[in-house]
Amino acid sequence: MGTDAGNLAEMRIKKGIGVSPGVAIAPAVVMDTEEFDIPMRHVPVDHAQAELARLVKAADVSKREILDLRARTVERIGQETASIFDFHLGLLEDKVLHQKISDTILGGNVTAEYAVATVLRGYAKEFLGMPQYLAERVKDIYDIEKRLLRNLTGQRHESLAHLTKDVIVLARDLTPSQTAGMDRNHIRGLAIDAGGQTSHTAIVARALGIPAVVGLNDVTAEASAGDSIIIDGTRGVVVIDPDSETLANYEQYAIQQVEFIHSLDALRDLPATTRDGHEITLLGNIEFPSEVRTVLEKGGQGVGLYRTEFLYLGSDVEPTEEDHYKAYCQVLEECQGRPVVIRTLDLGADKYTQSRARVPERNPMLGCRSIRFCLQNLVMFKTQIRAILRAGVGAKVSMMFPLITNLMELRQAKSIVRDVIEDLEEEGIEHRPDMPIGIMVETPSAALQCDAAAKEVDFFSIGTNDLIQYTLAVDRGNEKVASLFSAANPAVLHLLRDVIRSGLRHDVPVSVCGEMAADPLFTMPLLGMGLKTFSCAPPALPEIKKMIRSVTMEQSLQVARKVMNFESDKEVLNFLHAAARKVLPAAWPD
Amino acid sequence: MATLKREVKIVNRYGLHARPAMMLVELANRYSSKIEVSNGQLTIDAKSIMSVMRLAAVQGTILTITADGKDAEDALASLEKLVQDGFGEMEPADDGPSI
C-alpha cells in the first residue's frame, strides 16, 4: 500500500510539536471542527436533499439541547439569565434563516456545514456594524453556528466512534467532548493544526498513549481522507504520503518501540524500587474517572493528579455539586483505597474561559486563571470544595490548589475550606474535615517561597510544565520560541532541587506531576535530588518504573550532583542521555 | 382585505435588542397575516428574529408595520401597543439591556 502511495503522490513532511511520543502509521481521517474555516465542499446534485435532511435533523437536536439547557439554567440561576436561550431558540425556529440556508445548499450543491457557516457568518458580519448592544448578539449567532455545526458533524463523528479500521485523525482542533467520544481502539494517532504542549489534545493523547503532533498549522489542508500518514510524536513530525524508504524505516522503528513497550508489561506487579532497595511511589495523572483503570493496569499505585477541568469543559453549564461528587466517588471507588489527589479547578488561560469572558484577556497566562479565577468565583469554588470534602469520607483523598504564587492565596483558599467545613457541619452533612491540603509548585514565586509555604501545607506537587513556562518566559505553543522551552534548563533544575530539598527539610512530601516525571531522561536526577513520588500519564508508568528499577540511589545522587554544574540545556541533555543510556540502552535505540 | 399600515416609534432606551425583538416576533407569529416591518431602508418579515434584529432599530427609530390577512387589524393593534409600551422596559433601567 505504501509503495504505491510513493508513486502516486509526493511525500510531504510537516514539522509540529510532538506532544505524545511514539510512531503510528495509518490512513488519514480529516475532521471539520467548529470555530474554523469550513471548506467549501460540493455534493452531487442528488445528495442536496440529503444535506437538507441533515440540516433539519441538526436543528432539531440543537433545539432539544437548548430547551434542556434553558430548563437547567432556570432551575440553577433563574429565569432572567435563561431568557438568552429564547433568542437561540428563536434563531433555530426562524423560517427566513432556514430558507436562506436551504437555498444555499440547493443553489450551490454544497454541504449543510458550509451553508450554515456561510449564512450565519454573513449575518454576524452585518451585526458587527450595529450599535454595541446589538453587535453583542454576534456571540449568539456564533454560538448557534457552533451548535449546528457540532450537531451536523456529530453525525459524522458517529463514524469516528465506531471505526472498523485503524486511522490517524487530522483536525483543526479537538474539543474535550470530541476526544472523550473517540473510539480508542482504532485511533492510532492525532495530527492537529492548533495547540501546544499543554493543550487538551496533548493531555488526552498522552493519557491514551497514542502519538500526537500539534501546532501543524495546515495539516488538514495538506492531507485528504485516506492519505497514508506517519505520525512521529517523539520528533514532532508528520509525513503525508511517505515514499517506500521512509515508510520502511518508520515501520522498523515502530516495531522496535512496540517490542520495548511489551517487555515492560512484565513489570506491572513489581515494586518501583531502586537496585539498592529505595522504595519510590509511582502514581498516575488522570483527567477522566475511567482512566483510573489504565493507571492500575500500568502499575500505578494511585492517582497523584486528578485534573477536574473536564467536569467544566464537557458541558455548557457549570457542573453541580452532585456532578462533582459523583465523578470523585467514581474515581475513589475505582482506586480501591489507593491515594488520590484532587486538584481544584485549573482553568482560565484557555479558549473555554476566554471565549466566555466579556473582555478576553490580553495575556491570559498571566491573567485571571486557575486559583485566581476560583478565588474570584467563590460560589463555584465552594461547590467543588464541598464535593471534595464529602467524597473524602473514609477515603485517602487530598486536595491540591494550583498556581499558588503567594501565601495569601493559600491562606485565603484554606479559610474557604474552613468555611465550607463549617457549612457542612451546620447542615449535618457527612464530610472529611481533616483532609490533607497541598499546593502545586508551578511558579518561580512558589518555588522560591517553599520554605515558608512548607509550614502551612501537607504536601507539595511540582507542576513542571507551568514551572518551566513561567521560569523561562516561554509559550511552547509558539513555534518561534518553543525550542527555548526545556526542562533541562539549569534554572529549572535549580528550582526543582530547592523545592525537593525544602520538602525534605520540613518533612513535607514532594511529588513531581508534570511531564518531567514521565520522561525517563530525568528519572535519575530527580531521584538523586531526593524525589520519592512520581506522578505521570499512565502510559509512561512502566518505562519510569523500569528506569527506577535499573538504577541505584548512589548512581542517581552522582547524576543529580553533576547535572547542576552545566550551563546550558544542551549540555544537560547530552549528559543525561549518556547516563540514561548506560543503565537502560533499550529505551534509547540509535 | 387590503394591506394595513401603521407607523410606530421605538421608545424604550435600548431599542429592538434581543429580548424585545423576540417579543415582537413571538407576537407576530400568533397571527396568520403576512406581517412586514420597514425602517425606511429595509423591509423584513416580522416573524423572523434574525430579520427583525437586522433592522437595528434603536430608540427613536420610526418603523412602518404592514399586515395583510384576515387578522391584520388585530395584529397591527397588538404590535403597535407592544412597541408603544416600550416592550415593558419603560421603568428606569440603567444597567443596560437585560440580555
XYZ file of C-alpha atoms in Angstrom:
689
model
C 0.000 0.000 0.000
C 2.748 2.396 0.954
C 4.903 1.670 -2.071
C 2.032 2.622 -4.345
C 1.454 5.840 -2.478
C 5.063 6.741 -3.122
C 4.466 6.643 -6.830
C 1.181 8.485 -6.835
C 1.766 11.440 -4.605
C 4.758 13.366 -3.488
C 5.886 12.844 0.069
C 5.390 15.883 2.307
C 6.971 16.297 5.723
C 5.353 18.625 8.235
C 7.034 19.763 11.408
C 4.985 20.463 14.513
C 5.274 19.982 18.240
C 5.433 16.382 19.397
C 3.198 16.160 22.452
C 2.794 12.424 22.872
C 5.643 10.111 21.846
C 5.635 7.103 19.578
C 5.139 6.309 15.926
C 1.917 5.442 14.133
C 1.234 4.637 10.502
C -2.330 4.608 9.176
C -4.691 6.265 6.685
C -5.986 9.750 7.486
C -9.432 10.802 8.615
C -9.883 14.569 8.305
C -12.341 16.207 10.648
C -14.024 19.555 10.291
C -14.426 21.290 13.566
C -16.278 24.249 14.842
C -14.812 27.709 15.012
C -12.690 27.253 11.957
C -12.920 27.599 8.252
C -15.376 25.141 6.881
C -14.063 24.165 3.478
C -16.474 24.564 0.607
C -17.333 21.064 -0.381
C -19.665 20.213 -3.218
C -22.070 17.332 -3.053
C -23.584 15.553 -6.045
C -26.888 17.147 -7.127
C -28.943 14.197 -5.916
C -27.328 14.475 -2.473
C -28.560 18.011 -1.832
C -31.836 16.678 -0.425
C -29.894 14.518 1.990
C -27.959 17.617 3.089
C -31.301 19.373 3.725
C -32.407 16.448 5.859
C -29.153 16.626 7.830
C -29.776 20.322 8.413
C -33.298 19.686 9.724
C -32.053 16.941 11.998
C -29.215 19.059 13.354
C -31.634 21.927 14.025
C -33.966 19.552 15.900
C -31.171 18.183 18.054
C -29.930 21.721 18.724
C -33.425 22.804 19.758
C -33.688 19.942 22.232
C -30.262 20.758 23.658
C -31.222 24.391 24.163
C -34.559 23.533 25.800
C -32.674 21.274 28.148
C -30.061 23.930 28.860
C -32.743 26.515 29.453
C -34.577 24.287 31.923
C -31.357 23.644 33.841
C -30.434 27.318 33.823
C -33.878 28.418 35.081
C -33.509 25.945 37.896
C -29.969 26.935 38.827
C -29.638 30.613 38.015
C -33.053 31.995 37.229
C -35.482 32.971 34.516
C -33.681 36.167 33.594
C -30.414 34.508 32.574
C -32.226 31.646 30.923
C -34.056 34.021 28.600
C -30.968 34.258 26.401
C -31.853 30.771 25.248
C -35.195 32.056 23.987
C -33.246 34.075 21.473
C -31.267 30.985 20.461
C -34.488 29.025 20.057
C -35.931 31.890 18.057
C -32.996 31.686 15.664
C -33.375 27.941 15.235
C -37.082 28.342 14.500
C -36.559 31.260 12.150
C -38.110 30.337 8.819
C -36.321 33.077 6.896
C -32.982 31.838 8.188
C -33.820 28.228 7.445
C -34.877 29.172 3.934
C -31.659 31.032 3.314
C -29.515 28.088 4.423
C -31.603 25.670 2.354
C -31.288 27.921 -0.694
C -27.518 27.979 -0.228
C -27.378 24.187 -0.122
C -29.590 23.736 -3.174
C -28.170 26.678 -5.101
C -24.550 25.584 -4.870
C -24.868 21.860 -4.135
C -22.757 22.368 -1.044
C -22.685 20.613 2.293
C -25.033 21.675 5.079
C -21.967 22.631 7.149
C -20.755 25.012 4.514
C -24.202 26.574 4.070
C -24.689 27.060 7.819
C -21.271 28.644 8.217
C -21.645 30.931 5.198
C -25.116 32.198 6.017
C -24.586 32.708 9.744
C -21.207 34.341 9.323
C -22.776 36.650 6.757
C -25.316 37.779 9.354
C -22.651 38.040 12.034
C -20.697 40.436 9.853
C -23.758 42.610 9.360
C -24.418 42.717 13.122
C -20.864 43.748 13.907
C -21.563 47.161 12.386
C -24.565 47.855 14.623
C -24.809 49.695 17.953
C -22.912 47.884 20.657
C -25.740 46.077 22.433
C -26.933 44.681 19.122
C -23.413 43.845 17.984
C -23.085 41.703 21.087
C -25.616 39.330 19.638
C -22.903 38.231 17.233
C -21.768 35.953 20.030
C -25.155 34.262 19.995
C -25.031 33.849 16.239
C -21.619 32.186 16.546
C -22.980 30.085 19.370
C -25.806 28.813 17.207
C -23.432 28.269 14.308
C -21.163 26.174 16.513
C -24.047 24.180 17.889
C -25.453 23.440 14.446
C -22.033 22.515 13.096
C -21.363 20.312 16.054
C -24.619 18.534 15.549
C -24.022 18.258 11.824
C -20.526 16.908 12.164
C -21.735 14.969 15.195
C -23.482 12.693 12.771
C -20.138 12.140 11.169
C -18.370 11.682 14.465
C -20.583 8.679 14.904
C -18.443 7.047 12.278
C -15.362 8.062 14.305
C -16.882 6.409 17.335
C -17.409 3.106 15.545
C -14.370 2.584 13.390
C -13.525 -0.714 11.833
C -10.038 0.174 10.641
C -7.086 1.931 12.218
C -6.894 5.624 11.372
C -4.969 8.763 12.157
C -7.182 11.723 12.969
C -6.327 15.059 11.381
C -8.209 18.054 12.739
C -8.009 21.806 13.132
C -8.545 21.338 16.841
C -10.354 18.885 19.058
C -12.848 19.752 21.759
C -12.886 17.806 25.023
C -16.158 16.142 24.130
C -14.776 15.045 20.767
C -11.744 13.435 22.329
C -13.878 11.828 25.006
C -16.120 10.270 22.356
C -13.354 8.782 20.233
C -13.039 5.092 19.509
C -9.862 4.384 21.404
C -9.223 1.052 19.735
C -8.814 2.329 16.215
C -7.417 5.823 16.564
C -3.659 5.373 16.194
C -2.551 8.976 16.293
C -3.538 12.630 16.216
C -2.232 15.404 13.959
C -3.659 18.770 14.936
C -3.317 22.193 13.312
C -3.744 24.163 16.527
C -2.462 23.812 20.032
C 0.645 23.429 22.121
C 2.154 21.038 24.629
C -0.379 21.745 27.308
C -3.441 21.759 25.074
C -6.278 19.458 25.866
C -5.430 17.279 22.866
C -1.898 16.805 24.177
C -3.097 15.717 27.593
C -5.654 13.310 26.194
C -3.222 11.827 23.680
C -0.684 11.147 26.407
C -3.397 9.660 28.587
C -4.423 7.342 25.762
C -0.814 6.594 24.939
C -1.187 7.432 21.261
C 1.350 9.528 19.367
C 0.296 13.096 18.702
C 1.731 16.124 16.956
C 0.123 19.555 17.363
C 0.841 23.056 16.115
C 0.966 21.885 12.489
C -0.926 24.962 11.197
C -2.340 23.487 7.998
C -2.050 19.709 8.011
C -5.813 19.437 7.457
C -5.454 21.442 4.268
C -2.454 19.452 3.019
C -3.807 15.963 3.530
C -7.038 14.360 2.394
C -9.015 11.489 3.820
C -7.389 8.175 3.020
C -3.870 9.558 2.519
C -1.180 7.436 4.070
C 0.153 9.209 7.180
C 3.082 8.659 9.512
C 2.987 10.373 12.872
C 6.206 10.620 14.823
C 5.159 12.031 18.165
C 8.659 11.735 19.549
C 10.200 14.064 16.997
C 7.112 16.137 16.238
C 6.944 15.133 12.592
C 4.050 14.175 10.319
C 4.718 12.588 6.940
C 1.995 12.655 4.303
C 2.187 10.045 1.522
C 5.595 8.712 2.592
C 7.864 7.142 -0.027
C 8.661 3.476 0.363
C 12.020 4.041 2.008
C 10.689 6.396 4.667
C 7.807 4.038 5.296
C 10.140 1.053 5.751
C 12.309 2.997 8.193
C 9.363 4.023 10.280
C 7.854 0.553 10.230
C 11.085 -0.812 11.613
C 11.192 1.892 14.274
C 7.563 1.245 15.251
C 8.245 -2.479 15.667
C 11.188 -1.807 17.951
C 9.085 0.505 20.060
C 6.263 -1.989 20.401
C 8.698 -4.695 21.425
C 10.193 -2.471 24.080
C 6.794 -1.477 25.444
C 5.687 -5.115 25.617
C 8.813 -6.011 27.506
C 7.676 -3.570 30.181
C 4.331 -5.264 30.801
C 6.068 -7.829 32.973
C 6.919 -5.072 35.462
C 3.363 -4.232 36.378
C 3.194 -6.029 39.693
C 6.788 -5.435 40.716
C 7.581 -2.585 43.122
C 9.194 0.652 41.965
C 12.354 0.059 43.959
C 15.876 1.071 43.033
C 18.508 -1.632 42.707
C 19.798 -0.755 46.144
C 16.373 -1.008 47.767
C 14.963 2.548 47.899
C 11.205 2.441 47.522
C 9.638 5.009 45.235
C 5.928 5.788 44.815
C 4.568 5.831 41.260
C 1.196 7.494 40.685
C -0.840 8.312 37.591
C -2.264 11.601 36.289
C -5.865 11.391 35.143
C -8.493 13.584 33.615
C -11.472 11.214 33.444
C -12.619 8.732 36.099
C -12.382 5.955 33.510
C -8.617 6.431 33.326
C -8.095 5.027 36.814
C -8.252 1.566 35.320
C -5.369 2.358 32.970
C -3.331 3.738 35.865
C -3.770 0.475 37.780
C -3.160 -1.671 34.695
C 0.110 0.144 34.118
C 1.203 -0.468 37.676
C 0.369 2.925 39.240
C -0.173 2.946 42.995
C -2.827 5.623 42.995
C -3.685 8.973 41.431
C -1.200 11.783 42.016
C -3.091 14.333 39.966
C -6.773 14.280 39.159
C -7.452 17.197 36.815
C -11.024 18.311 37.328
C -11.292 20.640 34.348
C -13.150 18.128 32.245
C -16.170 18.479 34.519
C -16.373 22.067 33.312
C -15.312 21.638 29.714
C -17.584 18.745 28.899
C -20.791 20.716 29.142
C -22.171 24.186 28.569
C -23.242 24.760 32.138
C -21.267 24.668 35.324
C -21.248 21.260 36.977
C -23.417 20.876 40.069
C -22.133 19.694 43.424
C -23.606 16.294 42.604
C -21.781 16.175 39.241
C -18.519 16.743 41.117
C -19.393 14.344 43.892
C -20.325 11.541 41.520
C -17.132 11.878 39.476
C -14.959 11.927 42.611
C -16.723 8.931 44.124
C -16.240 7.016 40.895
C -12.506 7.742 40.913
C -12.219 6.708 44.570
C -14.185 3.550 44.033
C -12.037 2.515 41.078
C -8.930 3.262 43.121
C -9.988 0.785 45.814
C -8.437 2.527 48.774
C -5.351 3.852 46.985
C -4.488 7.530 47.424
C -5.999 10.207 45.182
C -5.004 13.859 44.894
C -7.791 16.047 43.549
C -6.663 19.328 42.078
C -9.198 22.127 42.254
C -10.207 23.839 39.037
C -7.271 24.988 36.933
C -8.986 26.918 34.161
C -8.520 30.358 32.746
C -5.902 30.663 30.100
C -7.784 28.589 27.604
C -10.284 29.022 24.858
C -13.120 27.922 27.110
C -12.933 30.782 29.576
C -11.530 33.307 27.153
C -14.395 32.828 24.737
C -16.882 33.298 27.564
C -15.133 36.277 29.068
C -16.809 39.603 28.428
C -13.413 41.074 27.645
C -10.857 38.438 26.601
C -7.615 38.930 28.471
C -4.618 40.260 26.610
C -2.265 37.930 28.381
C -4.307 35.078 29.810
C -1.336 33.001 31.002
C -0.582 35.881 33.360
C -4.233 36.643 33.930
C -7.208 35.545 35.940
C -6.642 31.828 35.710
C -6.613 28.846 37.989
C -6.744 29.613 41.751
C -7.157 33.319 40.964
C -10.249 32.573 38.925
C -11.585 30.367 41.752
C -10.966 32.992 44.431
C -12.968 35.445 42.350
C -15.771 32.959 41.775
C -16.410 31.771 45.286
C -19.783 30.137 44.717
C -18.276 27.920 42.050
C -15.157 27.234 44.127
C -17.151 26.321 47.235
C -19.299 23.935 45.226
C -16.217 21.988 44.213
C -14.682 22.033 47.701
C -17.933 20.781 49.230
C -17.969 17.846 46.835
C -14.304 17.004 47.515
C -14.809 17.092 51.294
C -17.931 14.957 51.013
C -16.306 12.410 48.721
C -13.332 12.217 51.077
C -15.210 10.382 53.831
C -13.317 7.207 54.604
C -11.016 7.612 51.593
C -7.381 8.550 51.032
C -8.066 11.871 49.370
C -6.062 15.072 49.390
C -6.962 18.443 47.967
C -4.487 20.490 45.950
C -4.598 24.145 44.892
C -2.996 25.064 41.549
C -0.927 28.114 40.587
C -0.281 29.465 44.064
C 2.010 32.489 43.773
C 1.858 33.869 47.299
C 0.971 32.736 50.778
C -2.091 34.971 50.957
C -3.743 32.957 48.207
C -3.019 29.754 50.061
C -4.390 31.169 53.308
C -7.465 32.514 51.586
C -8.141 29.176 49.915
C -7.661 27.358 53.207
C -10.028 29.706 55.000
C -12.627 28.983 52.313
C -12.170 25.281 53.021
C -12.783 26.015 56.712
C -15.946 27.971 55.830
C -17.196 25.076 53.759
C -16.465 22.640 56.583
C -18.485 24.846 58.955
C -21.369 24.926 56.495
C -21.300 21.160 56.123
C -21.224 20.724 59.889
C -24.180 23.047 60.342
C -26.094 21.201 57.675
C -25.191 17.881 59.256
C -23.693 16.576 56.006
C -21.030 13.911 56.272
C -17.589 15.091 55.172
C -13.901 14.738 55.911
C -12.747 17.758 57.984
C -9.079 16.747 58.292
C -8.311 16.370 54.615
C -4.646 16.961 53.723
C -4.174 20.134 51.699
C -1.299 20.765 49.344
C -0.252 23.162 46.638
C 1.125 22.910 43.169
C 4.553 24.482 42.974
C 4.457 25.685 39.404
C 5.586 29.291 39.535
C 9.045 30.598 40.381
C 7.465 32.621 43.213
C 6.046 29.479 44.830
C 9.335 27.632 44.395
C 11.306 30.483 45.958
C 8.938 30.694 48.931
C 8.571 26.992 49.553
C 10.278 27.097 52.952
C 7.565 29.436 54.221
C 4.783 27.545 52.455
C 6.017 24.227 53.852
C 4.783 25.280 57.293
C 1.227 25.679 56.029
C 0.712 22.740 53.697
C 0.667 18.967 53.927
C 2.419 18.354 50.622
C 3.942 19.916 47.508
C 3.397 18.800 43.972
C 5.698 20.306 41.378
C 3.961 21.038 38.096
C 6.900 21.195 35.755
C 5.008 22.331 32.649
C 3.951 25.650 34.127
C 7.096 25.967 36.211
C 9.201 25.808 33.042
C 6.923 28.171 31.168
C 6.971 30.808 33.912
C 10.634 30.408 34.766
C 11.816 30.661 31.181
C 9.033 33.007 29.995
C 8.288 30.748 27.040
C 4.998 29.826 25.443
C 5.777 26.475 23.928
C 2.707 26.656 21.732
C 4.522 29.421 19.872
C 6.768 27.670 17.380
C 9.105 30.662 17.170
C 10.196 30.220 20.780
C 9.126 26.642 21.547
C 12.707 25.391 21.343
C 13.570 27.539 24.374
C 11.134 25.514 26.454
C 13.332 22.967 28.147
C 13.109 21.019 31.364
C 16.876 20.741 31.155
C 17.442 24.475 31.523
C 19.744 24.894 34.547
C 17.387 27.481 36.107
C 14.582 24.928 36.132
C 16.805 22.250 37.636
C 17.913 24.594 40.419
C 14.346 25.453 41.346
C 13.372 21.785 41.337
C 16.257 20.821 43.563
C 15.470 23.603 46.014
C 11.806 22.643 46.333
C 12.590 18.941 46.797
C 15.204 19.770 49.443
C 12.889 22.167 51.219
C 10.283 19.414 51.408
C 12.831 17.019 52.892
C 13.927 19.624 55.469
C 10.373 20.315 56.615
C 9.160 16.771 56.325
C 6.619 17.776 53.676
C 6.176 15.117 50.971
C 7.022 16.307 47.453
C 5.911 14.815 44.173
C 6.502 15.841 40.581
C 3.347 15.626 38.486
C 4.444 17.448 35.348
C 5.697 15.872 32.180
C 9.211 15.732 33.530
C 8.093 12.886 35.777
C 7.125 10.953 32.648
C 10.451 11.495 30.905
C 12.890 8.694 31.752
C 15.802 11.012 30.999
C 15.013 12.893 34.194
C 14.312 9.914 36.444
C 17.868 9.688 37.725
C 18.431 13.376 38.506
C 15.046 13.601 40.233
C 15.773 10.520 42.347
C 19.153 11.948 43.211
C 17.623 15.261 44.280
C 15.565 13.296 46.777
C 12.240 12.886 44.992
C 10.204 9.980 46.367
C 6.967 10.324 44.393
C 6.493 10.486 40.620
C 3.079 11.096 39.071
C 2.723 10.826 35.318
C 0.455 9.959 32.407
C -0.458 6.247 32.727
C 1.283 5.059 29.530
C 4.620 6.361 30.844
C 4.412 4.470 34.141
C 6.035 1.191 33.019
C 9.031 2.912 31.480
C 9.607 5.089 34.540
C 9.322 2.020 36.739
C 11.803 0.217 34.523
C 14.173 3.139 34.876
C 13.827 3.266 38.657
C 14.442 -0.453 38.903
C 17.548 -0.158 36.720
C 19.440 2.384 38.815
C 20.940 2.713 42.268
C 20.494 5.683 44.556
C 24.246 6.128 44.519
C 24.248 6.498 40.713
C 21.323 8.902 40.879
C 22.975 11.074 43.504
C 26.013 11.377 41.281
C 23.908 12.317 38.281
C 21.950 14.878 40.305
C 25.121 16.424 41.617
C 26.821 16.586 38.254
C 23.822 17.899 36.347
C 23.895 21.072 38.434
C 27.271 22.046 37.005
C 26.222 22.585 33.403
C 25.496 25.955 31.893
C 23.138 25.081 29.044
C 20.243 22.732 28.448
C 22.146 21.122 25.558
C 24.982 20.065 27.866
C 22.473 18.833 30.423
C 20.602 16.775 27.831
C 23.760 15.249 26.390
C 24.902 14.268 29.835
C 21.512 12.831 30.832
C 21.262 10.907 27.552
C 24.592 9.287 28.125
C 23.756 8.480 31.747
C 20.329 7.015 30.964
C 21.616 5.028 28.050
C 24.223 3.411 30.197
C 21.581 1.982 32.533
C 18.821 1.260 30.010
C 20.082 1.008 26.418
C 16.806 -0.473 25.079
C 14.904 2.762 25.767
C 17.213 4.815 23.546
C 17.860 2.936 20.310
C 20.094 4.625 17.744
C -58.674 42.608 2.740
C -56.303 45.369 1.884
C -52.864 45.774 3.313
C -52.995 47.755 6.544
C -50.200 50.009 7.610
C -49.165 51.640 10.884
C -46.219 53.812 11.888
C -44.663 53.302 15.306
C -41.736 54.823 17.164
C -39.291 52.848 19.278
C -39.412 54.450 22.738
C -37.526 52.127 25.032
C -33.922 53.039 25.752
C -32.175 50.080 24.169
C -34.409 49.731 21.155
C -35.045 46.400 19.476
C -32.383 44.380 21.239
C -32.718 40.638 21.599
C -35.480 40.415 24.189
C -37.926 42.948 22.686
C -37.166 41.600 19.234
C -38.131 38.128 20.413
C -41.335 39.560 21.947
C -42.214 41.199 18.666
C -41.503 38.031 16.669
C -43.456 35.845 19.072
C -46.431 38.189 18.926
C -46.308 38.389 15.115
C -46.239 34.606 14.886
C -49.575 34.409 16.676
C -51.290 35.879 13.613
C -51.874 34.286 10.259
C -51.446 37.553 8.356
C -48.302 38.317 6.465
C -46.596 40.977 8.593
C -43.668 43.105 7.498
C -41.684 45.825 9.195
C -39.700 48.543 7.465
C -37.219 51.065 8.774
C -37.265 53.004 5.517
C -34.316 51.191 4.006
C -35.010 47.606 4.816
C -38.323 45.763 4.779
C -38.338 42.460 6.598
C -40.568 39.590 7.714
C -41.737 40.334 11.270
C -41.921 36.618 12.034
C -38.163 36.127 11.665
C -35.959 37.048 14.619
C -32.826 37.344 12.508
C -34.624 39.746 10.170
C -36.051 41.863 12.981
C -32.611 42.174 14.535
C -31.256 43.332 11.195
C -33.447 46.444 11.449
C -31.007 47.704 14.104
C -33.855 49.808 15.460
C -32.512 52.000 18.239
C -34.511 54.383 20.430
C -36.299 56.934 18.282
C -36.414 54.840 15.108
C -39.686 55.079 13.187
C -40.889 51.718 11.899
C -43.680 51.015 9.453
C -45.595 47.827 10.159
C -47.751 46.391 7.407
C -50.111 43.470 7.756
C -52.004 41.568 5.103
C -54.554 38.915 6.018
C -57.676 38.007 7.956
C -56.398 39.144 11.330
C -54.364 42.076 10.008
C -56.233 44.635 12.078
C -55.792 42.780 15.386
C -52.174 42.081 14.598
C -51.381 45.721 13.950
C -53.192 46.859 17.085
C -51.349 44.484 19.384
C -47.945 45.070 17.770
C -48.416 48.821 17.998
C -49.263 48.514 21.683
C -46.200 46.371 22.341
C -43.889 48.935 20.744
C -45.614 51.924 22.367
C -45.341 50.303 25.788
C -41.613 50.049 25.246
C -41.740 46.241 25.437
C -42.309 46.541 29.175
C -38.926 48.205 29.585
C -40.072 51.710 30.370
C -39.263 51.720 34.064
C -35.927 53.442 34.711
C -33.178 51.000 33.888
C -29.563 51.996 33.984
C -27.834 48.703 33.739
C -28.185 48.037 30.051
C -30.404 45.609 28.230
C -31.208 42.528 30.212
C -29.745 40.137 27.674
